[in-house]
PDB file of C-alpha atoms in Angstrom:
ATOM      1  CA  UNK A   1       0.000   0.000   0.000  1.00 97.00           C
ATOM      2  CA  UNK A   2       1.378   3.984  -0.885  1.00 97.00           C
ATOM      3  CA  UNK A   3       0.432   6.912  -0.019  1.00 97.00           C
ATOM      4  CA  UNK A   4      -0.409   9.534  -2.539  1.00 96.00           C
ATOM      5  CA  UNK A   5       2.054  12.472  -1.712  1.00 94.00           C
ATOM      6  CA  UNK A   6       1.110  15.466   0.881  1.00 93.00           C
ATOM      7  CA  UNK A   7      -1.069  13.265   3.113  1.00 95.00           C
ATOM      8  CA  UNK A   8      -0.629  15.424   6.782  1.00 94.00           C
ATOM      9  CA  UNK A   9       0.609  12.684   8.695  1.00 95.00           C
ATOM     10  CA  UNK A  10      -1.939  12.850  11.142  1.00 95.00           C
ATOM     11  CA  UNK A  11      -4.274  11.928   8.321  1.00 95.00           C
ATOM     12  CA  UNK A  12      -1.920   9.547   7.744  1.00 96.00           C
ATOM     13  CA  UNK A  13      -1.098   7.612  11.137  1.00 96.00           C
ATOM     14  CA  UNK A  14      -4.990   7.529  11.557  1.00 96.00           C
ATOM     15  CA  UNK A  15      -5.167   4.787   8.387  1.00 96.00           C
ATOM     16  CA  UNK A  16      -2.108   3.019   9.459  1.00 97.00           C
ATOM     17  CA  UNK A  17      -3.852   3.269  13.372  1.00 96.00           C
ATOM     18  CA  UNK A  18      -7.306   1.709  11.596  1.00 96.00           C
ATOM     19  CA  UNK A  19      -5.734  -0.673   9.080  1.00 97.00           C
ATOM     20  CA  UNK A  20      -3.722  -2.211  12.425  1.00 97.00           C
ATOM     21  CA  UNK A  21      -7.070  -2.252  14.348  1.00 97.00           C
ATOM     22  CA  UNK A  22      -8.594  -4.175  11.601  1.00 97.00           C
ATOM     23  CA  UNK A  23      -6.157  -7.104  10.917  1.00 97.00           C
ATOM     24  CA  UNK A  24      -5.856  -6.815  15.451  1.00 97.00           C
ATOM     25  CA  UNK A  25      -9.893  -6.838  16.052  1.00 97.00           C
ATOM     26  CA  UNK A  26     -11.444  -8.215  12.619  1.00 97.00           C
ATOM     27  CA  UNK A  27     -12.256 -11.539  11.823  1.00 98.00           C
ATOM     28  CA  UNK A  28     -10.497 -13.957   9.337  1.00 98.00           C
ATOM     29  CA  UNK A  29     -11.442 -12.419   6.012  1.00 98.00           C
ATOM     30  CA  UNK A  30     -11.300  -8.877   7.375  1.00 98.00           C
ATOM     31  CA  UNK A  31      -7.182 -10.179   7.686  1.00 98.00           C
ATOM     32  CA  UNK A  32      -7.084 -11.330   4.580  1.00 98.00           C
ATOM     33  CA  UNK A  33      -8.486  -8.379   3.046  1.00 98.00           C
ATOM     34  CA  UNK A  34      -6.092  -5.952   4.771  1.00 98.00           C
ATOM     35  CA  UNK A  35      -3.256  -7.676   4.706  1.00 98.00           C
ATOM     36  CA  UNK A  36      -3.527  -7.909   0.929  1.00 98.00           C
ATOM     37  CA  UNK A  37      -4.060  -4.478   0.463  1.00 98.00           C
ATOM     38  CA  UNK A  38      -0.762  -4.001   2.718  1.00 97.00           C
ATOM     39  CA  UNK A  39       0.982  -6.202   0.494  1.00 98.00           C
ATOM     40  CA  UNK A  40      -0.114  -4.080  -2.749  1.00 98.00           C
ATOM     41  CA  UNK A  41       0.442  -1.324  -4.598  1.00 98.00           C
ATOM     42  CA  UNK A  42      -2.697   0.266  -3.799  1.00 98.00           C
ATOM     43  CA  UNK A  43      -2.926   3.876  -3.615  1.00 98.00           C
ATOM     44  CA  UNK A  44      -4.615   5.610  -0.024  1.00 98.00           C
ATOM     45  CA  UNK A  45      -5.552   9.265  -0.831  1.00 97.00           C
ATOM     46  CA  UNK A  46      -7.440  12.217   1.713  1.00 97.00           C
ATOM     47  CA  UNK A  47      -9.377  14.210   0.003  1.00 96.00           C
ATOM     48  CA  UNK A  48     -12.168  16.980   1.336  1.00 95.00           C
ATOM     49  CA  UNK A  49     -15.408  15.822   1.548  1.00 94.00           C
ATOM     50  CA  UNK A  50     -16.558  18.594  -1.345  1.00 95.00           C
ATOM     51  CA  UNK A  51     -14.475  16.669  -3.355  1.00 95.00           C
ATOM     52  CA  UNK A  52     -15.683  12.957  -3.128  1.00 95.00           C
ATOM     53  CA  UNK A  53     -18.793  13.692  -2.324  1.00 93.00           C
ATOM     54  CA  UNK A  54     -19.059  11.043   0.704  1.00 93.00           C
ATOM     55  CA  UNK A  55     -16.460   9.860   3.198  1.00 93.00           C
ATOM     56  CA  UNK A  56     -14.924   7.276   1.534  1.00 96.00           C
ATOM     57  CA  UNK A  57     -14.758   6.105  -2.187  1.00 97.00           C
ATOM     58  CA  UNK A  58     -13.401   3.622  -4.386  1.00 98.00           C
ATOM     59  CA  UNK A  59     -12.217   3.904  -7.763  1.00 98.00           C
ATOM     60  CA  UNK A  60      -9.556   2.654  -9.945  1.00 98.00           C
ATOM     61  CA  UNK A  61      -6.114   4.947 -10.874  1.00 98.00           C
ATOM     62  CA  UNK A  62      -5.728   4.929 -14.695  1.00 97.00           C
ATOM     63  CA  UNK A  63      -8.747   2.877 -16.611  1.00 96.00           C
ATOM     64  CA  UNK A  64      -6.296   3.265 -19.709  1.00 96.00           C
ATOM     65  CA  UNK A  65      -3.525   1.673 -18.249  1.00 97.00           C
ATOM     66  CA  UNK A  66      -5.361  -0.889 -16.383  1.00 97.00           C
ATOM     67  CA  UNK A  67      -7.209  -2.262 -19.935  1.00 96.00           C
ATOM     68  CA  UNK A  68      -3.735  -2.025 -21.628  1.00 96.00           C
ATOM     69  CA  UNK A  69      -2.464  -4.462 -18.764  1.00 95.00           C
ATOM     70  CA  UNK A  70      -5.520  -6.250 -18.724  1.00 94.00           C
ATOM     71  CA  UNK A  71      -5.322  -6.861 -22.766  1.00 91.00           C
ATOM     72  CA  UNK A  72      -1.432  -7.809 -22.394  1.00 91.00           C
ATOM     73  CA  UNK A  73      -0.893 -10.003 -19.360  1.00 92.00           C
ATOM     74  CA  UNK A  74      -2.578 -11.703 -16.894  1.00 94.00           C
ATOM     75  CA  UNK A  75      -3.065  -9.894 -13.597  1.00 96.00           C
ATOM     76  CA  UNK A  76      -2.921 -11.561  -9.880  1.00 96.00           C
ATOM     77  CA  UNK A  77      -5.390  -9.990  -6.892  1.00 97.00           C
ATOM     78  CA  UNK A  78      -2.602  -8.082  -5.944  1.00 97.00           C
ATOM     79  CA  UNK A  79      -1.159  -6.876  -8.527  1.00 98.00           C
ATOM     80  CA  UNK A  80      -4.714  -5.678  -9.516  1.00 98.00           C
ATOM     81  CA  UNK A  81      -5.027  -3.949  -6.383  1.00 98.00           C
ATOM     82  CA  UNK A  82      -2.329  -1.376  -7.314  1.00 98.00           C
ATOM     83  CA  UNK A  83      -4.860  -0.641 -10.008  1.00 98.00           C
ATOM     84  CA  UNK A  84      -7.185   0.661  -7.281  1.00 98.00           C
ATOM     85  CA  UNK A  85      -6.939   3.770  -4.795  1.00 98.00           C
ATOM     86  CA  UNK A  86      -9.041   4.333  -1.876  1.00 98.00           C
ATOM     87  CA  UNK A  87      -9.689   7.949  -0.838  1.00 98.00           C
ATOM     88  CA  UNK A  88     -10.992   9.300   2.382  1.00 97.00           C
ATOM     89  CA  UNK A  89     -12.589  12.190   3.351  1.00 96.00           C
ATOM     90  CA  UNK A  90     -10.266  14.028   5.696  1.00 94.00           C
ATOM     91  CA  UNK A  91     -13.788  15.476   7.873  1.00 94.00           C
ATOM     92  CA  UNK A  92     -14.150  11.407   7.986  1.00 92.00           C
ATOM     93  CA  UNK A  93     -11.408  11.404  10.390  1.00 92.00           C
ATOM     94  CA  UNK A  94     -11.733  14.657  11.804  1.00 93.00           C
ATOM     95  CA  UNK A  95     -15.338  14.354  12.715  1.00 90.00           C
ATOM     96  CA  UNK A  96     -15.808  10.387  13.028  1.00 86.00           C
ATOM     97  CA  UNK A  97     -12.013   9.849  14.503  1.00 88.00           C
ATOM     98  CA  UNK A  98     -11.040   6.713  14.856  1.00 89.00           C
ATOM     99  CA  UNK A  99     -14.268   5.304  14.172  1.00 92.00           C
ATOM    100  CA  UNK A 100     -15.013   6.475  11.041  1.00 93.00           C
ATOM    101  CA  UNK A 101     -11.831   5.916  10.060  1.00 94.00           C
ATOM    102  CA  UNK A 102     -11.950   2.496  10.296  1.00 96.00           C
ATOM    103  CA  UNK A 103     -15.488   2.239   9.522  1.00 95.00           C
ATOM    104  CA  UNK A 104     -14.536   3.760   6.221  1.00 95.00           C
ATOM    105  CA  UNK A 105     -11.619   1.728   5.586  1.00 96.00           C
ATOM    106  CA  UNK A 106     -13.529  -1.620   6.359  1.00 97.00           C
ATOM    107  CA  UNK A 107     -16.382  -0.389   3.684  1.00 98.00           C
ATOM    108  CA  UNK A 108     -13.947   0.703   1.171  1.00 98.00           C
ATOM    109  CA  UNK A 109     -11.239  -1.896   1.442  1.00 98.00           C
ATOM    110  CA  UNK A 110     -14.302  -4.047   0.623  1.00 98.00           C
ATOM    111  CA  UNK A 111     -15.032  -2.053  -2.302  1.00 98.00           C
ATOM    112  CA  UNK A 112     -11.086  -1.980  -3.210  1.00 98.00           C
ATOM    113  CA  UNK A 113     -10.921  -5.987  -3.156  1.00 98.00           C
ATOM    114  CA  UNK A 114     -14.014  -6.440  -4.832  1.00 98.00           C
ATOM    115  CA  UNK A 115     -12.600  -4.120  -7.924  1.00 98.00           C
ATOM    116  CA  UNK A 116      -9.616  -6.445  -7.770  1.00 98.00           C
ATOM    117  CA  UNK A 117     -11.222  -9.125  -8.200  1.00 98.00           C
ATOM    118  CA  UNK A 118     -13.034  -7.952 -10.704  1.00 98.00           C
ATOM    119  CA  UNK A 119      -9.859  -6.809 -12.543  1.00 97.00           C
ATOM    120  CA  UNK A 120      -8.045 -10.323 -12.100  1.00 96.00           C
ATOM    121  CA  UNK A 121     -11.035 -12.440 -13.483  1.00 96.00           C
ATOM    122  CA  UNK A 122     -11.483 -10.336 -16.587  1.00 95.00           C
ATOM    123  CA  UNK A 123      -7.621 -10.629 -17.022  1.00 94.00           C
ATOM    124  CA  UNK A 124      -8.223 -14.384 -17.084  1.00 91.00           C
ATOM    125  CA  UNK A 125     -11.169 -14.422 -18.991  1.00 90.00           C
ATOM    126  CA  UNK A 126     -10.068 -15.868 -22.019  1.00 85.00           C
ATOM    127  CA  UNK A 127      -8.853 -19.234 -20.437  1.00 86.00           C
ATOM    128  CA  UNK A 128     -11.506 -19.100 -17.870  1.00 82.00           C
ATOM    129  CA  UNK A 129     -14.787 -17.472 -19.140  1.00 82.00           C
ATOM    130  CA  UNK A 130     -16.853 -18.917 -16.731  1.00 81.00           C
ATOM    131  CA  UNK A 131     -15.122 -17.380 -13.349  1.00 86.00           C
ATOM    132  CA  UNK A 132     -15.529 -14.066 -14.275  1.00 93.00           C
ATOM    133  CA  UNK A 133     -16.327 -12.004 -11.262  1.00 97.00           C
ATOM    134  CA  UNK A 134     -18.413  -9.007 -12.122  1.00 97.00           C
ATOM    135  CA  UNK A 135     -20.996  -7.644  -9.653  1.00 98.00           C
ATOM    136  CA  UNK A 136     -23.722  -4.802  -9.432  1.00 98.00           C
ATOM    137  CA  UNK A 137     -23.677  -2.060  -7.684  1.00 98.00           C
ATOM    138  CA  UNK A 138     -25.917  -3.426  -5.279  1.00 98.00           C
ATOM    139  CA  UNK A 139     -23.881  -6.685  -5.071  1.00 98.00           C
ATOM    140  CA  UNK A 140     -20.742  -4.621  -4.196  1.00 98.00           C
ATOM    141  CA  UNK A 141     -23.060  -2.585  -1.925  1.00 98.00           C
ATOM    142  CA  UNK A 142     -24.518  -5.578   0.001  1.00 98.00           C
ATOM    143  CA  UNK A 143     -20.741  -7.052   0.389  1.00 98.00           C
ATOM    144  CA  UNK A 144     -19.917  -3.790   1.974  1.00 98.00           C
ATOM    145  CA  UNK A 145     -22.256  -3.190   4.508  1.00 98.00           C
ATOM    146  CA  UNK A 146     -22.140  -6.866   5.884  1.00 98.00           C
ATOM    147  CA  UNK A 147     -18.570  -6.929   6.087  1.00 98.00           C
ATOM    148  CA  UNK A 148     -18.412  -3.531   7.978  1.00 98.00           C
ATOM    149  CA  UNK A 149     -21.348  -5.026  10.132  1.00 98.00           C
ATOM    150  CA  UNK A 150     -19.604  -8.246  10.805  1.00 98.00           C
ATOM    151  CA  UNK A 151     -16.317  -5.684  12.006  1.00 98.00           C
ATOM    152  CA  UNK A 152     -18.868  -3.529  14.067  1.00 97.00           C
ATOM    153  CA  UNK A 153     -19.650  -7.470  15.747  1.00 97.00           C
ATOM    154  CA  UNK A 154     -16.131  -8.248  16.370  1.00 97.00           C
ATOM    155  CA  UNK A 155     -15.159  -4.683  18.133  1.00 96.00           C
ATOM    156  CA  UNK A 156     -18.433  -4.948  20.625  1.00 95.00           C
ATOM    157  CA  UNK A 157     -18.154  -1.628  21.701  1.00 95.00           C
ATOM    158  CA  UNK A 158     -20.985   0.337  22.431  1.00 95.00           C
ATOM    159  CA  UNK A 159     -20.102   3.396  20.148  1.00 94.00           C
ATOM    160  CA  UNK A 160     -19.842   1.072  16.957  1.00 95.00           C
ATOM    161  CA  UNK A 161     -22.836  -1.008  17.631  1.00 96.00           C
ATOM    162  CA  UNK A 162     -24.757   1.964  18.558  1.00 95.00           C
ATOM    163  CA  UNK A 163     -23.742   3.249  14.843  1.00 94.00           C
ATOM    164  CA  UNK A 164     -24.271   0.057  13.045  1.00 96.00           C
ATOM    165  CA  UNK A 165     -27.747   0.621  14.780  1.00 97.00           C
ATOM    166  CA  UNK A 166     -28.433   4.011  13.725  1.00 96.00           C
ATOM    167  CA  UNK A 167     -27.584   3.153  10.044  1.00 95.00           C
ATOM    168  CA  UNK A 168     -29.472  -0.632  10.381  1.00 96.00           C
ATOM    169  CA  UNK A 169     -26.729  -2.250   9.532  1.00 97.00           C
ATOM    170  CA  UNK A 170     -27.334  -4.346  12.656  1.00 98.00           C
ATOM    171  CA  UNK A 171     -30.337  -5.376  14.199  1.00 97.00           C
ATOM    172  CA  UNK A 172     -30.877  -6.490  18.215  1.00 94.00           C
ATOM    173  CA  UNK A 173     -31.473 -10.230  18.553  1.00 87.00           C
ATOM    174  CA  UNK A 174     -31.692 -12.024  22.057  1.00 86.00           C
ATOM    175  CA  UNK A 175     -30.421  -8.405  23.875  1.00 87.00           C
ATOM    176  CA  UNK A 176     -27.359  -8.993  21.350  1.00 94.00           C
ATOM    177  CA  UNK A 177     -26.209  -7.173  18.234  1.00 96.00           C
ATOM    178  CA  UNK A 178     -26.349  -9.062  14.885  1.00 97.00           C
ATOM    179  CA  UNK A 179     -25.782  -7.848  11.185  1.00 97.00           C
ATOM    180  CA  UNK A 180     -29.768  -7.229   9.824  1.00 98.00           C
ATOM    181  CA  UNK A 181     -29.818  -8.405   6.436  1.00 97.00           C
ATOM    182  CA  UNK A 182     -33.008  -6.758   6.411  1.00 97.00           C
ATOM    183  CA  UNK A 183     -32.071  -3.644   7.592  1.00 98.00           C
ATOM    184  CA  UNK A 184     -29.593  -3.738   4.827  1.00 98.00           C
ATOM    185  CA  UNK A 185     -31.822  -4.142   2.299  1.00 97.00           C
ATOM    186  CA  UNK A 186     -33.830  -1.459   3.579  1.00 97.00           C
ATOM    187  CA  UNK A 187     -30.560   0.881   3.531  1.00 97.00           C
ATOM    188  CA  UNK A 188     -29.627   0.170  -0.451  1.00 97.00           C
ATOM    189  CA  UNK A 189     -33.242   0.970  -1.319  1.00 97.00           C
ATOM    190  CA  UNK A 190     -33.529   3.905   0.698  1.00 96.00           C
ATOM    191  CA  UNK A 191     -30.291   5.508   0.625  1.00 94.00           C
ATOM    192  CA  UNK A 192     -28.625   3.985  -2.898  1.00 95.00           C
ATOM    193  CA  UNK A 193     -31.988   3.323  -4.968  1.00 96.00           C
ATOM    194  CA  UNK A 194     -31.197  -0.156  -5.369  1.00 97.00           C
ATOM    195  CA  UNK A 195     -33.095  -3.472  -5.440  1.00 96.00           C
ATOM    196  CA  UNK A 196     -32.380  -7.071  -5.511  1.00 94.00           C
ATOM    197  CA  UNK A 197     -35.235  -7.684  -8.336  1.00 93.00           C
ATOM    198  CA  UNK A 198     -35.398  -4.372  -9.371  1.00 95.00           C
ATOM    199  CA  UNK A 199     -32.559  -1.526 -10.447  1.00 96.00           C
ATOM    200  CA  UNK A 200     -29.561  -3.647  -9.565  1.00 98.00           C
ATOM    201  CA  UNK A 201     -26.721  -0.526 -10.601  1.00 97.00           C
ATOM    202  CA  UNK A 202     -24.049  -0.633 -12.952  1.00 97.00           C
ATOM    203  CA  UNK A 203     -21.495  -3.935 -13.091  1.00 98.00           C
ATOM    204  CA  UNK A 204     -18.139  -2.950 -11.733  1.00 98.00           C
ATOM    205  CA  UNK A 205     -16.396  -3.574 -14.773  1.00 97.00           C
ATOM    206  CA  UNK A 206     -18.752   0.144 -15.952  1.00 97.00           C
ATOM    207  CA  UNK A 207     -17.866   1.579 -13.092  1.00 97.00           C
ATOM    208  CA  UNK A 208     -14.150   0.920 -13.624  1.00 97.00           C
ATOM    209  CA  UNK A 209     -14.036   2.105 -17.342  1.00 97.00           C
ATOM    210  CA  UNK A 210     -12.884  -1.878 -18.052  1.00 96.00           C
ATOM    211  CA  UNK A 211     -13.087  -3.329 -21.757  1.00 89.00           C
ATOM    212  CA  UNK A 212     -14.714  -6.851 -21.400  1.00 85.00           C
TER     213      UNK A 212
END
């Protein structure tokens, strides 16, 4: 993982601070997932929030570069995820703190490995058409959310589970918290206009700008 240049380093220690939280408190994939990013190329940015328009977002670094690669050589998870940059709204951290820093990173490193997969299949596609990886919107979406509600599980403090409430990503079951896969349904109609047998979004591969 890199940095893209004149990140203030408190901007900066706060990723490194959630990323180590993540692979410390997260479960098995939430590991995986951050340890592959750590192993990658892939590029962290701050931005305002004016900028990106939400706290986090996902995106890849140079479509035209990535479909050159794509149409030249195979491409590995990793290597696809230095195709991919993560950027962060620096009021996430300012105003959400460690919290919404790693809430964001959880959500968006989700997004980030998702892409990468994407990227890797459609690399491969000519000797294996049939494992192409290419979800919706609301797939990538749904992916998201549970895996930033299965993190808000793992931490069991009152402050994330009291958010994962609030945006009904979780659910109380038995006077416990659990990730509501209803309430997350109800959260990508309501807040993303998107449904499972309706308006699914665009595949990532449109959202990336990839040739398939």
């Amino acid at each position: 993982m890199k940095f893209d240049k004149g990140i203030d380093k408190k901007y900066r220690k706060s990723i490194e601070d959630a990323i180590a939280a993540i692979i410390a408190n997260g479960n098995d994939f939430h590991k995986h997932m951050m340890n592959e990013i750590l192993e990658s190329e892939m590029l962290v940015r701050v931005r305002s929030v004016n900028e990106i328009n939400a706290s986090g977002i996902t995106g890849i670094i140079d479509e035209r570069r990535t479909n050159d690669r794509m149409s030249d050589e195979r491409i590995s998870l990793r290597e696809a995820l230095g195709e991919i940059y993560i950027a962060i709204a620096n009021e996430t951290i300012d105003t959400g703190g460690q919290r919404g820093c790693e809430g964001t990173f959880v959500h968006e490193g989700r997004h980030a490995y998702d892409f990468a997969q994407t990227i890797e299949s459609l690399s491969n596609a000519d000797v294996n058409p049939l494992s192409v990886f290419n979800p919706t919107l609301y797939e990538l979406e749904w992916e998201a959310h549970k895996t930033a509600g299965d993190y808000m599980i793992c931490i069991d403090r009152k402050e994330y589970l009291d958010e994962g409430l609030q945006l009904m990503i979780l659910c109380q079951e038995g006077g416990k918290c659990a990730v509501s896969d209803d309430g997350i349904v109800r959260r990508l109609r309501e807040s993303y206009g998107l449904e499972l047998n309706g308006d699914q979004g665009r595949l990532a591969s449109e959202m990336l700008g990839l040739r398939v």
